[in-house]
Short mmCIF file of C-alpha atoms in Angstrom, two decimals:
data_model
loop_
_atom_site.label_atom_id
_atom_site.label_comp_id
_atom_site.label_asym_id
_atom_site.label_seq_id
_atom_site.Cartn_x
_atom_site.Cartn_y
_atom_site.Cartn_z
CA MET H 1005 24.03 -19.87 -85.47
CA ARG H 1006 25.13 -16.65 -83.84
CA VAL H 1007 21.62 -15.19 -84.18
CA LEU H 1008 20.12 -18.30 -82.63
CA LEU H 1009 22.48 -18.04 -79.67
CA LEU H 1010 21.61 -14.38 -79.12
CA ARG H 1011 17.89 -15.23 -79.19
CA LEU H 1012 18.44 -18.00 -76.61
CA LEU H 1013 20.33 -15.64 -74.29
CA ALA H 1014 17.54 -13.06 -74.61
CA VAL H 1015 14.92 -15.67 -73.66
CA LEU H 1016 16.96 -16.79 -70.64
CA SER H 1017 17.46 -13.17 -69.49
CA LEU H 1018 13.75 -12.46 -69.80
CA ALA H 1019 12.94 -15.59 -67.81
CA SER H 1020 15.35 -14.60 -65.06
CA PHE H 1021 13.91 -11.11 -64.95
CA CYS H 1022 10.38 -12.49 -64.66
CA SER H 1023 11.48 -14.86 -61.89
CA VAL H 1024 12.90 -11.94 -59.92
CA LEU H 1025 9.67 -9.97 -60.39
CA LEU H 1026 7.60 -12.96 -59.30
CA TRP H 1027 9.81 -13.50 -56.21
CA LEU H 1028 9.48 -9.82 -55.24
CA PHE H 1029 5.72 -9.93 -55.71
CA LEU H 1030 5.31 -13.06 -53.64
CA SER H 1031 7.61 -11.76 -50.92
CA ASN H 1032 5.72 -8.49 -50.66
CA SER H 1033 2.37 -10.25 -50.73
CA ASP H 1034 3.49 -12.64 -48.02
CA ALA H 1035 4.73 -9.78 -45.87
CA GLY H 1036 1.45 -8.01 -46.44
CA LEU H 1037 -0.47 -11.04 -45.30
CA ARG H 1038 1.76 -11.75 -42.31
CA GLY H 1039 2.42 -8.15 -41.34
CA PRO H 1040 5.80 -6.93 -40.09
CA ARG H 1041 8.04 -9.38 -38.30
CA TYR H 1042 8.37 -8.44 -34.61
CA THR H 1043 10.33 -9.93 -31.79
CA LYS H 1044 8.25 -11.07 -28.80
CA LYS H 1045 9.22 -7.93 -26.89
CA GLU H 1046 8.34 -5.64 -29.84
CA ARG H 1047 5.01 -7.39 -30.25
CA ALA H 1048 4.24 -7.04 -26.52
CA ASP H 1049 5.22 -3.37 -26.58
CA SER H 1050 2.97 -2.72 -29.58
CA ILE H 1051 -0.10 -3.74 -27.53
CA LYS H 1052 0.16 -0.51 -25.48
CA PRO H 1053 -0.05 -1.94 -21.94
CA ASP H 1054 -1.03 1.46 -20.50
CA SER H 1055 -4.21 1.43 -22.58
CA CYS H 1056 -4.96 -2.12 -21.46
CA LYS H 1057 -4.41 -1.15 -17.83
CA VAL H 1058 -6.86 1.75 -18.16
CA CYS H 1059 -9.46 -0.56 -19.72
CA ARG H 1060 -9.08 -3.12 -16.94
CA GLU H 1061 -9.24 -0.42 -14.28
CA ASN H 1062 -12.42 1.03 -15.79
CA VAL H 1063 -14.13 -2.35 -15.43
CA ILE H 1064 -12.95 -2.71 -11.81
CA ILE H 1065 -13.92 0.88 -10.93
CA ASP H 1066 -17.39 0.46 -12.45
CA LYS H 1067 -17.90 -2.66 -10.34
CA ALA H 1068 -16.65 -0.93 -7.17
CA LEU H 1069 -18.93 2.07 -7.65
CA ARG H 1070 -21.94 -0.19 -8.21
CA VAL H 1071 -21.52 -1.72 -4.77
CA TYR H 1072 -20.33 1.44 -3.00
CA SER H 1073 -22.99 3.59 -1.37
CA SER H 1074 -22.32 7.17 -0.29
CA ARG H 1075 -25.28 6.99 2.10
CA TRP H 1076 -23.66 4.63 4.56
CA ARG H 1077 -25.28 3.25 7.70
CA ARG H 1078 -23.47 1.48 10.52
CA GLN H 1079 -24.90 -1.98 11.10
CA GLU H 1080 -24.07 -3.31 14.55
CA ALA H 1081 -25.14 -6.84 13.68
CA ASN H 1082 -22.40 -7.09 11.06
CA PHE H 1083 -19.68 -5.58 13.20
CA LYS H 1084 -16.60 -7.83 13.29
CA ARG H 1085 -14.62 -6.29 16.13
CA SER H 1086 -15.30 -9.25 18.41
CA LEU H 1087 -14.18 -11.73 15.73
CA LEU H 1088 -10.98 -9.78 15.12
CA SER H 1089 -10.35 -9.38 18.85
CA ARG H 1090 -10.74 -13.11 19.52
CA ASN H 1091 -8.17 -13.92 16.84
CA CYS H 1092 -5.64 -11.09 17.14
CA HIS H 1093 -5.95 -9.44 20.59
CA ALA H 1094 -4.67 -6.00 19.58
CA LEU H 1095 -5.20 -4.45 23.01
CA SER H 1096 -2.73 -6.83 24.65
CA LYS H 1097 -0.54 -8.01 21.76
CA ALA H 1098 -0.31 -5.37 19.01
CA VAL H 1099 2.82 -3.81 20.52
CA VAL H 1100 5.85 -5.52 22.05
CA THR H 1101 5.90 -4.71 25.78
CA GLN H 1102 7.91 -5.73 28.80
CA ALA H 1103 4.83 -7.57 30.02
CA ASN H 1104 4.26 -9.76 26.95
CA THR H 1105 7.92 -10.26 25.96
CA PRO H 1106 10.19 -10.85 29.00
CA VAL H 1107 13.97 -11.17 29.10
CA GLY H 1108 15.07 -14.58 27.84
CA SER H 1109 12.04 -15.09 25.61
CA LYS H 1110 12.33 -15.31 21.85
CA LEU H 1111 10.84 -13.01 19.26
CA VAL H 1112 9.94 -14.89 16.07
CA TYR H 1113 10.10 -12.62 13.03
CA ASP H 1114 6.78 -12.86 11.23
CA GLY H 1115 8.60 -12.64 7.87
CA GLU H 1116 11.49 -14.96 8.84
CA LYS H 1117 10.12 -17.58 11.17
CA THR H 1118 13.31 -19.65 11.17
CA LYS H 1119 15.37 -16.83 12.73
CA PRO H 1120 14.13 -16.16 16.28
CA LEU H 1121 15.71 -13.33 18.26
CA GLN H 1122 16.72 -13.82 21.88
CA VAL H 1123 15.49 -10.97 24.11
CA THR H 1124 18.46 -9.57 26.02
CA SER H 1125 18.32 -7.04 28.86
CA ALA H 1126 19.41 -4.26 26.49
CA LEU H 1127 16.67 -5.12 24.00
CA PHE H 1128 14.10 -5.53 26.76
CA ASN H 1129 14.78 -1.96 27.93
CA THR H 1130 13.64 -0.60 24.55
CA PHE H 1131 10.19 -2.19 24.90
CA ALA H 1132 7.18 -0.20 26.08
CA LYS H 1133 6.57 -0.75 29.77
CA GLU H 1134 2.85 -1.27 29.14
CA GLN H 1135 0.39 -1.35 26.28
CA PRO H 1136 -0.01 2.20 24.93
CA PHE H 1137 -3.72 1.69 24.23
CA GLY H 1138 -4.79 0.60 27.70
CA ASN H 1139 -8.25 -0.93 27.89
CA ALA H 1140 -10.11 2.08 26.52
CA THR H 1141 -11.55 2.41 23.05
CA TRP H 1142 -12.14 5.60 21.10
CA ASP H 1143 -15.47 6.58 19.59
CA THR H 1144 -14.16 7.71 16.20
CA CYS H 1145 -10.93 6.77 14.43
CA ALA H 1146 -9.64 8.17 11.14
CA VAL H 1147 -7.22 5.90 9.31
CA VAL H 1148 -5.47 7.97 6.67
CA GLY H 1149 -3.83 6.22 3.76
CA ASN H 1150 -1.58 8.11 1.37
CA GLY H 1151 -3.50 7.58 -1.86
CA GLY H 1152 -3.60 10.26 -4.55
CA ILE H 1153 -7.39 10.37 -4.20
CA LEU H 1154 -6.86 12.64 -1.18
CA ALA H 1155 -5.45 15.45 -3.32
CA ASN H 1156 -8.04 18.27 -3.56
CA SER H 1157 -10.42 16.27 -1.36
CA SER H 1158 -10.90 18.91 1.37
CA CYS H 1159 -11.03 16.08 3.93
CA GLY H 1160 -8.61 17.68 6.40
CA GLU H 1161 -11.23 19.13 8.72
CA LYS H 1162 -13.17 15.86 8.85
CA ILE H 1163 -9.99 13.88 9.57
CA ASN H 1164 -8.94 16.29 12.32
CA SER H 1165 -12.32 15.89 14.02
CA ALA H 1166 -11.70 12.19 14.81
CA ASP H 1167 -10.80 11.13 18.36
CA PHE H 1168 -7.86 9.00 17.21
CA ILE H 1169 -5.98 9.60 13.94
CA ILE H 1170 -3.69 7.02 12.35
CA ARG H 1171 -1.24 7.79 9.52
CA CYS H 1172 1.13 5.61 7.51
CA ASN H 1173 4.86 5.94 6.82
CA LEU H 1174 5.64 9.50 7.90
CA PRO H 1175 3.62 11.32 5.23
CA PRO H 1176 4.02 15.11 4.73
CA LEU H 1177 1.37 17.19 6.48
CA GLY H 1178 2.56 20.76 5.77
CA SER H 1179 3.11 22.58 2.48
CA GLY H 1180 -0.61 23.10 1.91
CA TYR H 1181 -1.64 19.49 2.43
CA GLU H 1182 -3.50 20.27 5.66
CA LYS H 1183 -6.72 21.13 3.83
CA ASP H 1184 -6.88 17.66 2.31
CA VAL H 1185 -5.32 15.42 4.98
CA GLY H 1186 -5.48 17.42 8.24
CA ASN H 1187 -2.57 18.01 10.60
CA GLN H 1188 -3.47 16.06 13.76
CA THR H 1189 -1.93 12.65 14.49
CA SER H 1190 -2.31 10.07 17.27
CA LEU H 1191 -0.29 7.25 15.72
CA VAL H 1192 2.08 7.21 12.74
CA THR H 1193 3.99 4.26 11.31
CA ALA H 1194 7.52 4.33 9.91
CA ASN H 1195 8.68 1.43 7.80
CA PRO H 1196 12.45 0.83 7.97
CA SER H 1197 12.60 1.36 4.20
CA ILE H 1198 11.49 4.96 4.81
CA LEU H 1199 14.25 5.44 7.40
CA ILE H 1200 16.81 4.09 4.94
CA GLU H 1201 15.65 6.03 1.89
CA LYS H 1202 15.01 9.38 3.57
CA PHE H 1203 17.51 9.39 6.42
CA GLY H 1204 20.33 7.09 5.32
CA GLY H 1205 19.33 4.43 7.82
CA LEU H 1206 20.32 6.89 10.61
CA MET H 1207 23.96 5.97 10.05
CA GLU H 1208 25.12 9.58 9.69
CA ARG H 1209 23.31 12.82 10.59
CA ARG H 1210 20.21 12.06 12.62
CA ARG H 1211 18.79 15.51 13.27
CA PRO H 1212 16.78 15.54 9.98
CA PHE H 1213 14.91 12.48 11.24
CA VAL H 1214 14.17 14.14 14.57
CA GLU H 1215 12.97 17.30 12.82
CA SER H 1216 10.73 15.27 10.50
CA LEU H 1217 8.71 14.03 13.49
CA ARG H 1218 7.65 17.48 14.70
CA PRO H 1219 4.47 17.63 12.56
CA TYR H 1220 3.15 14.52 14.34
CA GLY H 1221 3.29 16.07 17.80
CA ASP H 1222 2.72 13.81 20.80
CA SER H 1223 2.02 10.67 18.81
CA LEU H 1224 2.98 7.01 18.88
CA LEU H 1225 5.73 6.15 16.40
CA VAL H 1226 5.09 2.53 15.41
CA LEU H 1227 8.00 0.57 13.92
CA PRO H 1228 7.86 -3.00 12.51
CA ALA H 1229 11.23 -3.81 14.07
CA PHE H 1230 10.68 -7.56 14.15
CA SER H 1231 9.15 -8.35 10.77
CA TYR H 1232 12.55 -9.20 9.27
CA GLY H 1233 16.01 -9.40 10.75
CA HIS H 1234 17.28 -6.44 8.73
CA ASN H 1235 14.49 -4.25 10.17
CA THR H 1236 15.77 -4.57 13.73
CA PRO H 1237 19.02 -2.52 13.66
CA VAL H 1238 17.55 0.51 11.89
CA SER H 1239 14.45 0.47 14.12
CA LEU H 1240 16.63 0.38 17.22
CA ARG H 1241 18.67 3.28 15.83
CA ALA H 1242 15.42 5.25 15.52
CA PHE H 1243 14.60 4.46 19.16
CA TYR H 1244 18.07 5.45 20.38
CA THR H 1245 18.07 8.61 18.25
CA LEU H 1246 14.95 9.91 19.98
CA GLU H 1247 16.38 8.93 23.35
CA ASP H 1248 19.74 10.62 22.64
CA PHE H 1249 18.05 13.83 21.48
CA GLY H 1250 15.77 13.87 24.51
CA ILE H 1251 12.60 13.70 22.40
CA THR H 1252 9.63 12.78 24.57
CA SER H 1253 6.79 13.84 22.28
CA ALA H 1254 7.15 11.02 19.75
CA ARG H 1255 6.89 7.70 21.60
CA PRO H 1256 8.52 4.83 19.67
CA VAL H 1257 6.98 1.36 20.03
CA PHE H 1258 7.50 -1.87 18.11
CA LEU H 1259 4.82 -3.92 16.37
CA ASN H 1260 4.58 -7.39 17.83
CA PRO H 1261 5.41 -10.08 15.23
CA GLU H 1262 3.01 -12.46 17.00
CA TYR H 1263 0.21 -9.98 16.38
CA LEU H 1264 1.21 -9.55 12.73
CA SER H 1265 1.23 -13.32 12.21
CA SER H 1266 -2.22 -13.73 13.75
CA LEU H 1267 -3.48 -10.83 11.66
CA ALA H 1268 -2.18 -12.45 8.47
CA ARG H 1269 -3.94 -15.70 9.43
CA PHE H 1270 -7.16 -13.82 10.10
CA TRP H 1271 -7.20 -12.18 6.68
CA ARG H 1272 -6.27 -15.42 4.93
CA GLY H 1273 -9.29 -16.90 6.66
CA GLN H 1274 -11.35 -14.10 5.11
CA GLY H 1275 -10.12 -15.11 1.65
CA LEU H 1276 -7.32 -12.57 1.16
CA ARG H 1277 -4.32 -13.93 -0.73
CA SER H 1278 -1.35 -11.63 -0.30
CA ALA H 1279 2.38 -12.13 0.17
CA ARG H 1280 2.43 -9.44 2.89
CA LEU H 1281 -0.28 -7.30 4.45
CA SER H 1282 0.16 -3.63 3.66
CA THR H 1283 0.71 -1.10 6.43
CA GLY H 1284 -2.69 0.36 5.56
CA LEU H 1285 -4.53 -2.91 6.16
CA ILE H 1286 -2.58 -3.52 9.38
CA VAL H 1287 -3.53 -0.17 10.90
CA ALA H 1288 -7.11 -0.41 9.62
CA SER H 1289 -7.37 -3.76 11.40
CA LEU H 1290 -5.88 -2.23 14.53
CA ALA H 1291 -8.45 0.57 14.38
CA LEU H 1292 -11.29 -1.97 14.19
CA GLU H 1293 -10.30 -3.21 17.65
CA LEU H 1294 -9.59 0.22 19.11
CA CYS H 1295 -12.50 2.28 17.81
CA THR H 1296 -16.27 2.17 17.70
CA ASN H 1297 -16.50 4.03 14.38
CA VAL H 1298 -13.70 3.58 11.83
CA HIS H 1299 -13.33 5.96 8.88
CA LEU H 1300 -10.90 5.25 6.04
CA TYR H 1301 -9.40 7.95 3.80
CA GLY H 1302 -6.93 7.64 0.94
CA PHE H 1303 -7.32 3.89 0.40
CA TRP H 1304 -8.23 4.08 -3.32
CA PRO H 1305 -5.58 1.88 -5.10
CA PHE H 1306 -6.23 2.81 -8.73
CA SER H 1307 -4.63 5.34 -11.10
CA GLN H 1308 -7.97 6.96 -12.02
CA HIS H 1309 -10.31 8.94 -9.81
CA PRO H 1310 -13.60 7.09 -9.23
CA TYR H 1311 -15.58 10.22 -10.15
CA GLY H 1312 -14.51 11.80 -13.43
CA ARG H 1313 -11.85 9.14 -14.19
CA GLN H 1314 -9.09 11.75 -14.36
CA PRO H 1315 -5.57 10.39 -13.69
CA ILE H 1316 -4.39 10.62 -10.10
CA THR H 1317 -0.94 10.17 -8.60
CA ASN H 1318 0.00 7.14 -6.52
CA HIS H 1319 0.32 9.28 -3.36
CA TYR H 1320 -1.27 12.62 -2.57
CA TYR H 1321 2.24 14.11 -2.31
CA ASP H 1322 4.11 12.29 -5.16
CA ASP H 1323 3.74 9.65 -7.86
CA ARG H 1324 6.36 7.22 -6.63
CA GLN H 1325 5.18 3.68 -7.28
CA SER H 1326 5.01 0.97 -4.66
CA LYS H 1327 6.97 -2.27 -4.94
CA LYS H 1328 5.19 -4.83 -7.08
CA ASN H 1329 4.34 -8.37 -5.99
CA VAL H 1330 4.59 -7.53 -2.28
CA HIS H 1331 1.17 -6.12 -1.39
CA SER H 1332 -2.13 -6.86 -3.14
CA MET H 1333 -3.65 -3.40 -2.89
CA PRO H 1334 -6.71 -3.99 -5.13
CA ALA H 1335 -7.49 -7.24 -3.30
CA GLU H 1336 -7.15 -5.53 0.08
CA PHE H 1337 -9.36 -2.69 -1.14
CA ASP H 1338 -11.99 -5.23 -2.19
CA HIS H 1339 -12.07 -6.69 1.33
CA LEU H 1340 -12.28 -3.24 2.91
CA LEU H 1341 -15.06 -2.31 0.49
CA ARG H 1342 -17.00 -5.36 1.65
CA LEU H 1343 -16.66 -4.18 5.25
CA HIS H 1344 -17.96 -0.76 4.13
CA MET H 1345 -20.96 -2.40 2.46
CA GLN H 1346 -21.65 -4.37 5.66
CA GLY H 1347 -21.61 -1.20 7.78
CA VAL H 1348 -18.43 -2.25 9.63
CA ILE H 1349 -16.23 0.63 8.47
CA GLN H 1350 -16.93 3.79 6.53
CA MET H 1351 -14.75 4.31 3.49
CA HIS H 1352 -14.52 7.80 2.03
CA LEU H 1353 -14.12 8.30 -1.72
CA GLY H 1354 -14.06 11.64 -3.48
CA ALA H 1355 -14.33 15.11 -1.98
CA CYS H 1356 -15.52 15.28 1.62
CA SER H 1357 -18.01 18.01 0.73
CA MET H 1358 -20.00 15.42 -1.27
CA LEU H 1359 -19.12 12.34 0.74
CA ASN H 1360 -20.72 9.69 2.82
CA ARG H 1361 -23.35 11.31 5.02
CA THR H 1362 -23.73 8.95 7.92
CA SER H 1363 -27.05 8.00 9.40
CA ASN H 1364 -26.58 6.48 12.83
#
């Protein structure tokens, strides 16, 4: 009886051992079939989004280069200045003046249309007395974006040769950048975010801001004071800072929200879907009304160079990234590229020594 009991216990132990082995085998096989168990975030991270971004960019860049021609020819029949002028009227409306915005009128913020601003006498006195552009147009305009494609481009001399030179958001011109971006300026923009980030919103020491304007010489300083309510105080502080320091070289003026609204409508009519127009597209549009020949530099929005595909920084002077979901840079570039193809503007990509030789 005792022997029989021992044999029964041995059989039960062997069965349990085999069950454990079978469970381990099935578990390992199942894991092998399913692969490791990831959370959604871990699974998304394992896809290597940087690699995907490079792949997508390669497709877009290939398409852009297929339609881009370095041997560009201006085509008067396709020129859209008259269409833009009829819709936006830059010569008379691009800048807020005492003529187009009298005391007692209301400024409607183009980004906050439900919050109009009453024009007081004090505010009126900050407006330009007349349009800074007059009725004249320039033969050649260079609109200089801040894209990393400008680094090592040797475009400085070509940019400096333009009759009217537009720059965006107080970019650095010294420290060896002159060879690539030039050092002459006719108009430079300054977004309030730049004034806040670089100069503390002009709430404390203001001399650094004044000193930062010296490289731009006798240029227009264009401020979007009336895009949003929070832009107004810091833009006015910039105006009063230059007045208090007796600076007459830089001439501050305010973009007209009515012009910005009409410009946004124009580009929507052209098929552009964007939450906000970028400063680059705004000044490129302005140049189309002011200039006979418009040249664009530094408007390449991708992280790879079109020729060679080497990585490039976001700006020619740093790699700080722009805010997402505000501007549609690739979409804007696509529209500007179409204007290049139509002979309306001339977009420069790559080094200026090998670039776009114009046949007029």
